[in-house]
Structure formats: C-alpha cells, structure tokens
Amino acid sequence: MADQTIIHTESLTKIYGMGEIQVKALDGVDLEIRENEFVAVMGPSGSGKSTLMNILGCLDRPTEGRYILAGEDISGLSKSQLARIRNQRIGFVFQSYNLLPNTTALENVMLPMIYNRNNGHQSAVEQKEKALAMLELVNLSDRIHHHPKELSGGQMQRVAIARALINDPVLILADEPTGNLDSKAGQEIMGLMRDLHSRGSTIVMVTHENDIAAHAQRVIHFRDGHIESDQLNGHKTPHPNLAQEANDASQ
Amino acid sequence: MHPSKVIQIAWKGLAKNKLRSLLTMLGVIIGVAAVIIMVSISAGTEKTIEEQITSLGSNLIFISQNFTRMGFGGGPGERGGETGGLVFDDAFAIADQVEGVTGVAVEQQSAETVEFGDVSLDSVEILGTTPDFPAVRDMTIAEGRYFTQQEDDRKQKVAVLGASLAEELFGDATAVGQTVNVGGVKLAVIGVLAERGMVGNVDFDMRLYTPISVVFQKFTPSMFARIMGDRVRMIYAKVDTDQVPMEDIILQIQLLLAKRHDVSLDAADFSITTQQDIISTQESTTAAFRDLLAWVAAVSLVVGGIGIMNIMLVSVTERTREIGLRQAVGATPNDIRWQFLTEALLLSLVGGLIGVLVGVGGAWLFGELGGMRTVVVPTSIVLAFASAAAVGIFFGFYPANKAAQLDPIEALRHE
C-alpha cells in the first residue's frame, strides 16, 4: 500500500484569460506524490501554488495536462463528478477554517457526510459516532455542541480538520492552515498534522512560513508556474520511496 | 442527498433569519389571504343577489316595454298601433289566454309627497299594482289586507304601506284604519306589508302600494307617463312550469303580444325576461367583479414572489462562502440548487399556509364585523395555495440556479 501513488500529474498547465492577455499560472507541472507523504508547497504569491492546490483539490480543471488522483483520471470529469471526488477523496483544511456559523462543531464535522452518496449503509447513529470519534481525535470531545463563535481559532481549525477526515479521504489539502493562528495554536495544529501523517494520511500543505514547512517531509518551491525545487527536509527521515526515487534520479 | 435532509438544511437556513423569512413570506401571506378574502366576498355578494332575485317571487316572467322600438305620442290610431307599448289590457290578455300563467300583476309608478299628521315624506314611490301583486311578487301582509279586484275596478282610494314607510309615518301606532294624504289625495290605509328589504337598489319597504287604476286616475305619474295613457311599465306574470315549459309560455306571450300590438317578433315593442335571465346577468356581472378581484390578488401574489426572489438573491450573495464550502466538501451543483429552491419553496408554502389561515379568518371577520356576507370558496383556497407554490418554484429558480453555478474557488474567496 505504501507505494501507491496518490497524486500524479503530467505537464499540468493552467492558463487564465482569453485572447491576447494570457497568464500561465501553471506551466507544465509534473508531480508525483505517494501515499503517506507530508508535502509542503511554498512560493511567492502568483507562483502558481494556489492554482495547483485548486486543481489538486478538484475545485478547478487544468487547461492542459493530466491529473490522476489515486488511480482515477480527473481531467475529463464533470462538475458533479468532481464534487463526488472532493467529497470522498479529499479533505480540505482552509486558512479561515470555513465552518458554518450557527452550526455546532458536531454538525460541521458531519457536513461532508450529507453529500456522500456512498455512505448509505451507515445509519445516522453510526455517522454520528464516527463524527464524535473524529472530534475525539482532534481533542475536542468537550466542545461538540459549541458553535464556532464559542471556539478559539485553534479549536475551529481542529473542527475543520475533523471535518476533513470524516469521509476517509486519500488526500488532505491544507491551505495555510496556521495562517490565522498565533504561533502556539499554530504549533498545536502542526502537531495534529504530524499525528495524522504518522497515522498514514497523505498531506499536501501550502505555507509561506519556513518553520511550518519544516514539519513536512518534503518541500516543493514554486516560481512562475513551475517547480523551482523539490527537496526532502534534511532533519526528517526521508521516506523510503522518496529516498529510492532520489537514488534513481541521481543515477 | 436525501430529500428530508434537503428540507432540514433549507429549514435551518430560514430559521437563522426568522424576521427576514417572515417579512419575505408576508408578500405571499397577503397575496394568498387577499385571493381567499376577495373571492369569499364576491361569492357572498353573488349569493345574496341570487337569493334576493329568487325572493322576488319564484317563476316570474318580466314583460317590459322595449323603449327603443316604441314610438312616442301614442294612441293606436296615430301610428297604426304597432308602437303602442304595453297596455293595461295586455296583462289581462296574458292572464286569460296564456297557458301556464297563474297570475299577472302590473305596475305603474309615481312619486308623491305622503303626509300624516306632522310627518311629511317627499318623493315616496307610489306603486300602482293589481290585486295579484303580493302573490306574484311573494309579498306577505303583516297587518290588514291587500286591496281586492273590486277595489281596483272601482278605483277605491286605498293604500297598502311598505313596512318602513308605515313606521316612519305612524311609528308604533296602528296604521290600518288611518288616512294618509298622498299628493293631495286622501287614501285609506288598509294594510301594511311585512318587511322585505332592499332588492337590487329598490327599497320595497318604502313604497306605497295602491290600485293601478288609482294611479292612472289620480297621480298622472309624470309627463312621460301622461302621454302614455294607460300604458304600464311592467307586467309580471307568475307561471307554473310544471305543466307548461318556460319556453312555451314565453313563446305564447310573445305571439299574443305581437298579435295584439300588430308587430313582428323581430321588431317587438316589448321584451321578455325570466328570473333566470336576471340571475344570469347578475351572475355574469359579479363573476366579472370576482375575476377582477382575483386578478388584483394574483398580482399581489406575484409581487410576493418577486419579494422571495429578491431575498433569495440577497441570501445567495450573503452565503456565497457557505456555498463555496459546501461545494468544496462535495455538494454538486444540483445539491446547491435544491437547497435554495427548497428554501424558496418553503418560504412560499409556509407563507401560503399562513395566508390560507389569515384568509379564512379574515373572510370570517369581514362577515362578522364588516357586515359583509362572505362565502369561503374551497377552490379559491386550493388555487391560492397552488399559486403560492408555483410562485415559489418560479421565483426561486433563478436565485437557486445562480447559487448552483457559482465557482467554488471564487465562492470560497468571497468576503
């Protein structure tokens, strides 16, 4: 299982604008991310990292190139099919949490289940139990009936992480998950991310803080729509597959 | 997504903004209530008119002069008789010769000042009739009696008073046996009619009834009527349709009068109306009135729908981020469309339901307090409620579609 490819892109290109004024946000990106990798994506604004995340998250479609997510070719899917992929394959963690206001932590966590067409076998009770388990995983068992406005930023982000995990995604996409948090809460969230990673999750995280990126195994730098550098974090144990890949590349 | 889940989400969406939801529904509430109340009022009016017309006397045929066909300056000699109009004898001819006619009454009217003691009433309607009148017009005698054929023949100066007229002249005192001064002529009061009320715009209770021969002799009604000689305004024929069909009776009367007046049926100087004709005429008038009211109410329903659309558009804009998030976690365009369409539908259905309650309650209140007769028409409830639902779907579709077509990336970025 460990050598399964989660993300595979071939000359992924995204062009914005029409006619004469065209912007190449992504310019032929080839990327391979395997199961249980923890990847940080960095780069200045306009470098294409947000565009990449949108495409990886199936929120957007590439202009050219192919994207294969966990063996499924995403490139030609319709809006509804993409919604299904987002629902069942991907967990999103946003900078601004994006919890529904006036809705309890538990209900927020259960939100993706509403749109899951594959959980018909689960009873309402089972679904709730699963959501409670996810909240326990992020240490919020004592806050299940709290509304977002009654929670701290760190707690809200933890609810969002529990929500991202609820449909057992193959990929967690985190877009500056600590961007709105103070450093203490930020470290807590990163601790949680590492926990998830150690439990087998595959995580791709956008950040522009080096100390946040330091928590990842692998750091990819973007510039002008293509990969500028793709390195393993020195002080981390390299992932065996990555080490193998690196060896292959050097030979 | 399961429909019950969709409804649950939509309901929560509305419950978050209770005041706004209520205000949005107000348009539909007013629209639906208006339809029901308006229709109930016109149905009530229609029913009242129908009852009044029926109470004019059942199985009546009205034979009136057709003024457009009738010449002036009138005796039979001058114009060969064909323009003579209805005369007194026509009534007797009808009574004698037409099969199925059970009674005939004629009418000629005038207006005089009626005095008794200190009381003086101007322009009281003096109605000259024949003894059959109470029977033909279903009038009941409250006190005394109506005049007889003999009194009519002898031009006896007697009067029968309408209920209100008797009360205004005599108060609580007994009217029968008194003598009233009618335009300088003294008439003996021999009877008072039971209260009858307004029929159309005629107050039956403020009239003085006297033999038609007296009206001809004493109260040459008006310059117009003076020229007319013994012509009558109207002949009422009471018929029994059990033996002879209405069409046959009408045809007999037409032929008889055409022969008597020496005119062809195409150029008749009289016209015949049955009670059913009057009811139908009234019904078509009130139906037009009701339709107008219903249209006005329907317009307010449409305005209510536009209110829903307006608020739903605001709601979609306000909740753009929420929509983006729902899309990100897996809501398909259809899921989003259904969510907002359901919200609009819920608004209009709940509004419609409240509108039905307000409408039925309002119709009842109008009847109780407004002194208006109202009849709640079930089809108007169904129609108004169905229209509300249709309005919800129609005006909810555009905002819902707009929400469904939002780009998740843009939506998530929306502040």
PDB file of C-alpha atoms in Angstrom, chain B residues 95-322:
ATOM      1  CA  ALA B  95    -103.667  36.022 -17.749  1.00  0.00           C
ATOM      2  CA  ASP B  96    -106.659  34.803 -19.747  1.00  0.00           C
ATOM      3  CA  GLN B  97    -105.075  33.328 -22.803  1.00  0.00           C
ATOM      4  CA  VAL B  98    -101.585  32.067 -21.976  1.00  0.00           C
ATOM      5  CA  GLU B  99    -101.438  28.539 -20.712  1.00  0.00           C
ATOM      6  CA  GLY B 100     -99.238  28.147 -17.661  1.00  0.00           C
ATOM      7  CA  VAL B 101     -99.633  31.684 -16.361  1.00  0.00           C
ATOM      8  CA  THR B 102    -101.132  31.555 -12.905  1.00  0.00           C
ATOM      9  CA  GLY B 103    -101.183  35.225 -12.032  1.00  0.00           C
ATOM     10  CA  VAL B 104    -100.423  38.585 -13.516  1.00  0.00           C
ATOM     11  CA  ALA B 105     -99.527  41.851 -11.897  1.00  0.00           C
ATOM     12  CA  VAL B 106     -98.910  45.184 -13.498  1.00  0.00           C
ATOM     13  CA  GLU B 107     -97.075  48.133 -12.209  1.00  0.00           C
ATOM     14  CA  GLN B 108     -97.148  51.816 -12.830  1.00  0.00           C
ATOM     15  CA  GLN B 109     -95.376  54.163 -10.596  1.00  0.00           C
ATOM     16  CA  SER B 110     -95.296  57.752  -9.491  1.00  0.00           C
ATOM     17  CA  ALA B 111     -93.672  59.754  -6.754  1.00  0.00           C
ATOM     18  CA  GLU B 112     -95.689  61.901  -4.360  1.00  0.00           C
ATOM     19  CA  THR B 113     -95.415  63.590  -1.001  1.00  0.00           C
ATOM     20  CA  VAL B 114     -97.050  61.462   1.675  1.00  0.00           C
ATOM     21  CA  GLU B 115     -98.359  63.174   4.817  1.00  0.00           C
ATOM     22  CA  PHE B 116     -99.827  62.009   8.056  1.00  0.00           C
ATOM     23  CA  GLY B 117    -100.190  64.403  10.954  1.00  0.00           C
ATOM     24  CA  ASP B 118     -96.881  66.233  11.335  1.00  0.00           C
ATOM     25  CA  VAL B 119     -94.974  63.744   9.289  1.00  0.00           C
ATOM     26  CA  SER B 120     -94.350  64.644   5.691  1.00  0.00           C
ATOM     27  CA  LEU B 121     -92.261  62.497   3.390  1.00  0.00           C
ATOM     28  CA  ASP B 122     -91.179  63.727  -0.012  1.00  0.00           C
ATOM     29  CA  SER B 123     -90.897  61.677  -3.157  1.00  0.00           C
ATOM     30  CA  VAL B 124     -92.336  58.469  -1.844  1.00  0.00           C
ATOM     31  CA  GLU B 125     -92.641  55.887  -4.569  1.00  0.00           C
ATOM     32  CA  ILE B 126     -96.306  55.243  -5.318  1.00  0.00           C
ATOM     33  CA  LEU B 127     -96.705  51.899  -6.968  1.00  0.00           C
ATOM     34  CA  GLY B 128     -99.910  51.177  -8.772  1.00  0.00           C
ATOM     35  CA  THR B 129    -100.486  47.438  -8.947  1.00  0.00           C
ATOM     36  CA  THR B 130    -103.178  44.827  -9.323  1.00  0.00           C
ATOM     37  CA  PRO B 131    -104.544  42.540  -6.572  1.00  0.00           C
ATOM     38  CA  ASP B 132    -102.315  39.667  -7.690  1.00  0.00           C
ATOM     39  CA  PHE B 133     -99.221  41.638  -6.788  1.00  0.00           C
ATOM     40  CA  PRO B 134     -98.494  40.107  -3.339  1.00  0.00           C
ATOM     41  CA  ALA B 135     -98.890  36.618  -4.738  1.00  0.00           C
ATOM     42  CA  VAL B 136     -96.860  37.256  -7.851  1.00  0.00           C
ATOM     43  CA  ARG B 137     -94.067  39.020  -6.032  1.00  0.00           C
ATOM     44  CA  ASP B 138     -94.163  36.848  -2.922  1.00  0.00           C
ATOM     45  CA  MET B 139     -95.026  39.707  -0.589  1.00  0.00           C
ATOM     46  CA  THR B 140     -96.544  38.978   2.787  1.00  0.00           C
ATOM     47  CA  ILE B 141     -99.156  41.110   4.516  1.00  0.00           C
ATOM     48  CA  ALA B 142     -98.174  41.957   8.078  1.00  0.00           C
ATOM     49  CA  GLU B 143    -101.293  43.849   9.059  1.00  0.00           C
ATOM     50  CA  GLY B 144    -104.694  44.332   7.465  1.00  0.00           C
ATOM     51  CA  ARG B 145    -105.078  43.160   3.858  1.00  0.00           C
ATOM     52  CA  TYR B 146    -104.177  43.921   0.264  1.00  0.00           C
ATOM     53  CA  PHE B 147    -106.779  45.538  -1.975  1.00  0.00           C
ATOM     54  CA  THR B 148    -109.179  43.457  -3.998  1.00  0.00           C
ATOM     55  CA  GLN B 149    -110.063  43.324  -7.692  1.00  0.00           C
ATOM     56  CA  GLN B 150    -113.291  45.076  -6.842  1.00  0.00           C
ATOM     57  CA  GLU B 151    -111.432  47.955  -5.206  1.00  0.00           C
ATOM     58  CA  ASP B 152    -109.160  48.171  -8.222  1.00  0.00           C
ATOM     59  CA  ASP B 153    -112.116  48.173 -10.613  1.00  0.00           C
ATOM     60  CA  ARG B 154    -113.876  50.867  -8.627  1.00  0.00           C
ATOM     61  CA  LYS B 155    -110.772  52.947  -8.244  1.00  0.00           C
ATOM     62  CA  GLN B 156    -111.132  52.878  -4.495  1.00  0.00           C
ATOM     63  CA  LYS B 157    -108.755  55.245  -2.747  1.00  0.00           C
ATOM     64  CA  VAL B 158    -106.972  52.710  -0.563  1.00  0.00           C
ATOM     65  CA  ALA B 159    -103.316  52.238   0.272  1.00  0.00           C
ATOM     66  CA  VAL B 160    -101.090  49.423   1.489  1.00  0.00           C
ATOM     67  CA  LEU B 161     -97.867  50.623   3.083  1.00  0.00           C
ATOM     68  CA  GLY B 162     -94.377  49.177   2.991  1.00  0.00           C
ATOM     69  CA  ALA B 163     -93.021  48.289   6.434  1.00  0.00           C
ATOM     70  CA  SER B 164     -90.526  51.171   6.693  1.00  0.00           C
ATOM     71  CA  LEU B 165     -92.981  53.708   5.321  1.00  0.00           C
ATOM     72  CA  ALA B 166     -95.577  52.642   7.903  1.00  0.00           C
ATOM     73  CA  GLU B 167     -93.045  53.014  10.675  1.00  0.00           C
ATOM     74  CA  GLU B 168     -91.920  56.451   9.540  1.00  0.00           C
ATOM     75  CA  LEU B 169     -95.475  57.711   9.291  1.00  0.00           C
ATOM     76  CA  PHE B 170     -97.057  56.072  12.311  1.00  0.00           C
ATOM     77  CA  GLY B 171     -94.200  54.893  14.492  1.00  0.00           C
ATOM     78  CA  ASP B 172     -95.525  52.205  16.773  1.00  0.00           C
ATOM     79  CA  ALA B 173     -99.147  53.262  16.299  1.00  0.00           C
ATOM     80  CA  THR B 174    -101.531  51.183  14.224  1.00  0.00           C
ATOM     81  CA  ALA B 175    -101.541  52.239  10.600  1.00  0.00           C
ATOM     82  CA  VAL B 176    -104.551  50.308   9.417  1.00  0.00           C
ATOM     83  CA  GLY B 177    -107.676  52.465   9.566  1.00  0.00           C
ATOM     84  CA  GLN B 178    -105.805  55.742   9.298  1.00  0.00           C
ATOM     85  CA  THR B 179    -105.945  58.047   6.344  1.00  0.00           C
ATOM     86  CA  VAL B 180    -102.842  59.401   4.653  1.00  0.00           C
ATOM     87  CA  ASN B 181    -102.579  62.381   2.377  1.00  0.00           C
ATOM     88  CA  VAL B 182    -100.837  61.415  -0.820  1.00  0.00           C
ATOM     89  CA  GLY B 183    -100.163  64.363  -3.095  1.00  0.00           C
ATOM     90  CA  GLY B 184    -103.426  65.952  -2.059  1.00  0.00           C
ATOM     91  CA  VAL B 185    -105.457  62.765  -2.339  1.00  0.00           C
ATOM     92  CA  LYS B 186    -106.638  61.053   0.819  1.00  0.00           C
ATOM     93  CA  LEU B 187    -106.072  57.323   0.838  1.00  0.00           C
ATOM     94  CA  ALA B 188    -107.352  54.931   3.484  1.00  0.00           C
ATOM     95  CA  VAL B 189    -104.653  52.614   4.826  1.00  0.00           C
ATOM     96  CA  ILE B 190    -105.974  49.075   4.659  1.00  0.00           C
ATOM     97  CA  GLY B 191    -102.801  47.107   5.164  1.00  0.00           C
ATOM     98  CA  VAL B 192     -99.085  47.042   5.926  1.00  0.00           C
ATOM     99  CA  LEU B 193     -96.679  44.669   4.211  1.00  0.00           C
ATOM    100  CA  ALA B 194     -94.130  42.589   6.032  1.00  0.00           C
ATOM    101  CA  GLU B 195     -90.563  43.756   5.883  1.00  0.00           C
ATOM    102  CA  ARG B 196     -88.894  42.836   2.652  1.00  0.00           C
ATOM    103  CA  GLY B 197     -85.644  44.775   2.442  1.00  0.00           C
ATOM    104  CA  MET B 198     -83.689  46.005  -0.497  1.00  0.00           C
ATOM    105  CA  VAL B 199     -83.881  44.077  -3.713  1.00  0.00           C
ATOM    106  CA  GLY B 200     -81.316  45.326  -6.147  1.00  0.00           C
ATOM    107  CA  ASN B 201     -81.447  49.029  -5.433  1.00  0.00           C
ATOM    108  CA  VAL B 202     -85.192  49.188  -4.819  1.00  0.00           C
ATOM    109  CA  ASP B 203     -86.428  49.540  -1.259  1.00  0.00           C
ATOM    110  CA  PHE B 204     -89.663  47.568  -1.231  1.00  0.00           C
ATOM    111  CA  ASP B 205     -90.395  48.755   2.290  1.00  0.00           C
ATOM    112  CA  MET B 206     -90.511  52.480   1.500  1.00  0.00           C
ATOM    113  CA  ARG B 207     -93.206  52.180  -1.137  1.00  0.00           C
ATOM    114  CA  LEU B 208     -96.889  52.890  -1.023  1.00  0.00           C
ATOM    115  CA  TYR B 209     -98.998  50.363  -2.907  1.00  0.00           C
ATOM    116  CA  THR B 210    -102.339  51.384  -4.350  1.00  0.00           C
ATOM    117  CA  PRO B 211    -104.640  50.078  -7.104  1.00  0.00           C
ATOM    118  CA  ILE B 212    -103.190  50.822 -10.516  1.00  0.00           C
ATOM    119  CA  SER B 213    -106.489  52.386 -11.542  1.00  0.00           C
ATOM    120  CA  VAL B 214    -105.985  54.986  -8.793  1.00  0.00           C
ATOM    121  CA  VAL B 215    -102.525  55.780 -10.065  1.00  0.00           C
ATOM    122  CA  PHE B 216    -103.883  56.251 -13.579  1.00  0.00           C
ATOM    123  CA  GLN B 217    -106.672  58.477 -12.363  1.00  0.00           C
ATOM    124  CA  LYS B 218    -105.146  60.479  -9.539  1.00  0.00           C
ATOM    125  CA  PHE B 219    -101.420  60.533  -9.914  1.00  0.00           C
ATOM    126  CA  THR B 220    -100.842  61.031 -13.579  1.00  0.00           C
ATOM    127  CA  PRO B 221     -97.373  59.873 -12.861  1.00  0.00           C
ATOM    128  CA  SER B 222     -95.188  62.097 -14.940  1.00  0.00           C
ATOM    129  CA  MET B 223     -95.279  63.980 -18.152  1.00  0.00           C
ATOM    130  CA  PHE B 224     -93.870  60.926 -19.799  1.00  0.00           C
ATOM    131  CA  ALA B 225     -96.433  58.612 -18.326  1.00  0.00           C
ATOM    132  CA  ARG B 226     -99.243  61.019 -19.056  1.00  0.00           C
ATOM    133  CA  ILE B 227     -98.509  60.744 -22.741  1.00  0.00           C
ATOM    134  CA  MET B 228     -98.511  57.013 -22.368  1.00  0.00           C
ATOM    135  CA  GLY B 229    -102.128  56.910 -21.295  1.00  0.00           C
ATOM    136  CA  ASP B 230    -102.975  53.594 -19.702  1.00  0.00           C
ATOM    137  CA  ARG B 231     -99.666  52.093 -20.520  1.00  0.00           C
ATOM    138  CA  VAL B 232     -97.893  50.112 -17.897  1.00  0.00           C
ATOM    139  CA  ARG B 233     -94.267  49.987 -17.113  1.00  0.00           C
ATOM    140  CA  MET B 234     -94.064  46.331 -16.496  1.00  0.00           C
ATOM    141  CA  ILE B 235     -96.226  43.254 -16.436  1.00  0.00           C
ATOM    142  CA  TYR B 236     -95.270  40.450 -14.103  1.00  0.00           C
ATOM    143  CA  ALA B 237     -96.553  37.029 -14.945  1.00  0.00           C
ATOM    144  CA  LYS B 238     -96.312  34.259 -12.472  1.00  0.00           C
ATOM    145  CA  VAL B 239     -96.053  30.922 -14.194  1.00  0.00           C
ATOM    146  CA  ASP B 240     -96.315  27.287 -13.345  1.00  0.00           C
ATOM    147  CA  THR B 241     -93.650  25.439 -15.292  1.00  0.00           C
ATOM    148  CA  ASP B 242     -94.752  22.035 -14.041  1.00  0.00           C
ATOM    149  CA  GLN B 243     -97.323  21.743 -16.800  1.00  0.00           C
ATOM    150  CA  VAL B 244     -96.020  24.023 -19.499  1.00  0.00           C
ATOM    151  CA  PRO B 245     -92.325  24.506 -20.189  1.00  0.00           C
ATOM    152  CA  MET B 246     -90.946  28.002 -19.739  1.00  0.00           C
ATOM    153  CA  GLU B 247     -90.033  28.283 -23.428  1.00  0.00           C
ATOM    154  CA  ASP B 248     -93.606  27.535 -24.450  1.00  0.00           C
ATOM    155  CA  ILE B 249     -95.014  30.129 -22.073  1.00  0.00           C
ATOM    156  CA  ILE B 250     -92.592  32.750 -23.323  1.00  0.00           C
ATOM    157  CA  LEU B 251     -93.409  31.912 -26.913  1.00  0.00           C
ATOM    158  CA  GLN B 252     -97.155  32.121 -26.216  1.00  0.00           C
ATOM    159  CA  ILE B 253     -96.743  35.545 -24.608  1.00  0.00           C
ATOM    160  CA  GLN B 254     -94.580  36.728 -27.473  1.00  0.00           C
ATOM    161  CA  LEU B 255     -97.072  35.621 -30.071  1.00  0.00           C
ATOM    162  CA  LEU B 256    -100.006  37.022 -28.156  1.00  0.00           C
ATOM    163  CA  LEU B 257     -98.433  40.422 -27.620  1.00  0.00           C
ATOM    164  CA  ALA B 258     -97.095  40.582 -31.166  1.00  0.00           C
ATOM    165  CA  LYS B 259    -100.585  39.925 -32.447  1.00  0.00           C
ATOM    166  CA  ARG B 260    -102.159  42.433 -30.074  1.00  0.00           C
ATOM    167  CA  HIS B 261     -99.600  45.093 -30.932  1.00  0.00           C
ATOM    168  CA  ASP B 262     -99.593  44.137 -34.586  1.00  0.00           C
ATOM    169  CA  VAL B 263     -95.829  43.858 -34.756  1.00  0.00           C
ATOM    170  CA  SER B 264     -93.500  41.146 -35.967  1.00  0.00           C
ATOM    171  CA  LEU B 265     -91.429  39.250 -33.410  1.00  0.00           C
ATOM    172  CA  ASP B 266     -88.269  40.711 -34.909  1.00  0.00           C
ATOM    173  CA  ALA B 267     -89.472  44.228 -34.225  1.00  0.00           C
ATOM    174  CA  ALA B 268     -91.263  43.624 -30.946  1.00  0.00           C
ATOM    175  CA  ASP B 269     -92.034  46.668 -28.804  1.00  0.00           C
ATOM    176  CA  PHE B 270     -91.719  44.596 -25.652  1.00  0.00           C
ATOM    177  CA  SER B 271     -89.115  42.391 -24.157  1.00  0.00           C
ATOM    178  CA  ILE B 272     -89.499  39.318 -22.024  1.00  0.00           C
ATOM    179  CA  THR B 273     -87.086  38.464 -19.271  1.00  0.00           C
ATOM    180  CA  THR B 274     -87.209  35.476 -16.973  1.00  0.00           C
ATOM    181  CA  GLN B 275     -85.871  35.407 -13.490  1.00  0.00           C
ATOM    182  CA  GLN B 276     -83.156  33.110 -14.703  1.00  0.00           C
ATOM    183  CA  ASP B 277     -82.100  35.761 -17.225  1.00  0.00           C
ATOM    184  CA  ILE B 278     -81.774  38.307 -14.440  1.00  0.00           C
ATOM    185  CA  ILE B 279     -79.844  35.906 -12.270  1.00  0.00           C
ATOM    186  CA  SER B 280     -77.508  35.094 -15.142  1.00  0.00           C
ATOM    187  CA  THR B 281     -76.998  38.776 -15.874  1.00  0.00           C
ATOM    188  CA  GLN B 282     -76.249  39.464 -12.241  1.00  0.00           C
ATOM    189  CA  GLU B 283     -74.008  36.443 -12.080  1.00  0.00           C
ATOM    190  CA  SER B 284     -72.027  37.498 -15.079  1.00  0.00           C
ATOM    191  CA  THR B 285     -71.618  40.946 -13.521  1.00  0.00           C
ATOM    192  CA  THR B 286     -70.466  39.571 -10.198  1.00  0.00           C
ATOM    193  CA  ALA B 287     -68.332  36.992 -11.950  1.00  0.00           C
ATOM    194  CA  ALA B 288     -66.555  39.781 -13.803  1.00  0.00           C
ATOM    195  CA  PHE B 289     -66.161  41.578 -10.485  1.00  0.00           C
ATOM    196  CA  ARG B 290     -64.833  38.446  -8.839  1.00  0.00           C
ATOM    197  CA  ASP B 291     -62.409  37.836 -11.682  1.00  0.00           C
ATOM    198  CA  LEU B 292     -61.136  41.364 -11.357  1.00  0.00           C
ATOM    199  CA  LEU B 293     -60.596  40.935  -7.618  1.00  0.00           C
ATOM    200  CA  ALA B 294     -58.899  37.604  -8.170  1.00  0.00           C
ATOM    201  CA  TRP B 295     -56.557  39.187 -10.694  1.00  0.00           C
ATOM    202  CA  VAL B 296     -55.710  42.012  -8.316  1.00  0.00           C
ATOM    203  CA  ALA B 297     -54.994  39.444  -5.626  1.00  0.00           C
ATOM    204  CA  ALA B 298     -52.961  37.368  -8.059  1.00  0.00           C
ATOM    205  CA  VAL B 299     -50.835  40.396  -8.831  1.00  0.00           C
ATOM    206  CA  SER B 300     -50.082  40.769  -5.137  1.00  0.00           C
ATOM    207  CA  LEU B 301     -49.098  37.106  -5.136  1.00  0.00           C
ATOM    208  CA  VAL B 302     -46.662  37.771  -7.950  1.00  0.00           C
ATOM    209  CA  VAL B 303     -45.316  40.752  -6.031  1.00  0.00           C
ATOM    210  CA  GLY B 304     -44.841  38.386  -3.097  1.00  0.00           C
ATOM    211  CA  GLY B 305     -42.945  36.057  -5.407  1.00  0.00           C
ATOM    212  CA  ILE B 306     -40.682  38.858  -6.534  1.00  0.00           C
ATOM    213  CA  GLY B 307     -40.055  39.564  -2.839  1.00  0.00           C
ATOM    214  CA  ILE B 308     -38.962  35.960  -2.411  1.00  0.00           C
ATOM    215  CA  MET B 309     -36.675  36.169  -5.404  1.00  0.00           C
ATOM    216  CA  ASN B 310     -35.188  39.391  -4.099  1.00  0.00           C
ATOM    217  CA  ILE B 311     -34.429  37.947  -0.678  1.00  0.00           C
ATOM    218  CA  MET B 312     -33.131  34.696  -2.136  1.00  0.00           C
ATOM    219  CA  LEU B 313     -30.723  36.657  -4.325  1.00  0.00           C
ATOM    220  CA  VAL B 314     -29.508  38.576  -1.275  1.00  0.00           C
ATOM    221  CA  SER B 315     -29.251  35.317   0.610  1.00  0.00           C
ATOM    222  CA  VAL B 316     -27.192  33.678  -2.144  1.00  0.00           C
ATOM    223  CA  THR B 317     -24.788  36.633  -2.160  1.00  0.00           C
ATOM    224  CA  GLU B 318     -24.525  36.657   1.626  1.00  0.00           C
ATOM    225  CA  ARG B 319     -23.920  32.956   1.806  1.00  0.00           C
ATOM    226  CA  THR B 320     -21.508  32.735  -1.106  1.00  0.00           C
ATOM    227  CA  ARG B 321     -18.780  31.452   1.223  1.00  0.00           C
ATOM    228  CA  GLU B 322     -21.102  28.854   2.680  1.00  0.00           C
TER     229      GLU B 322
END
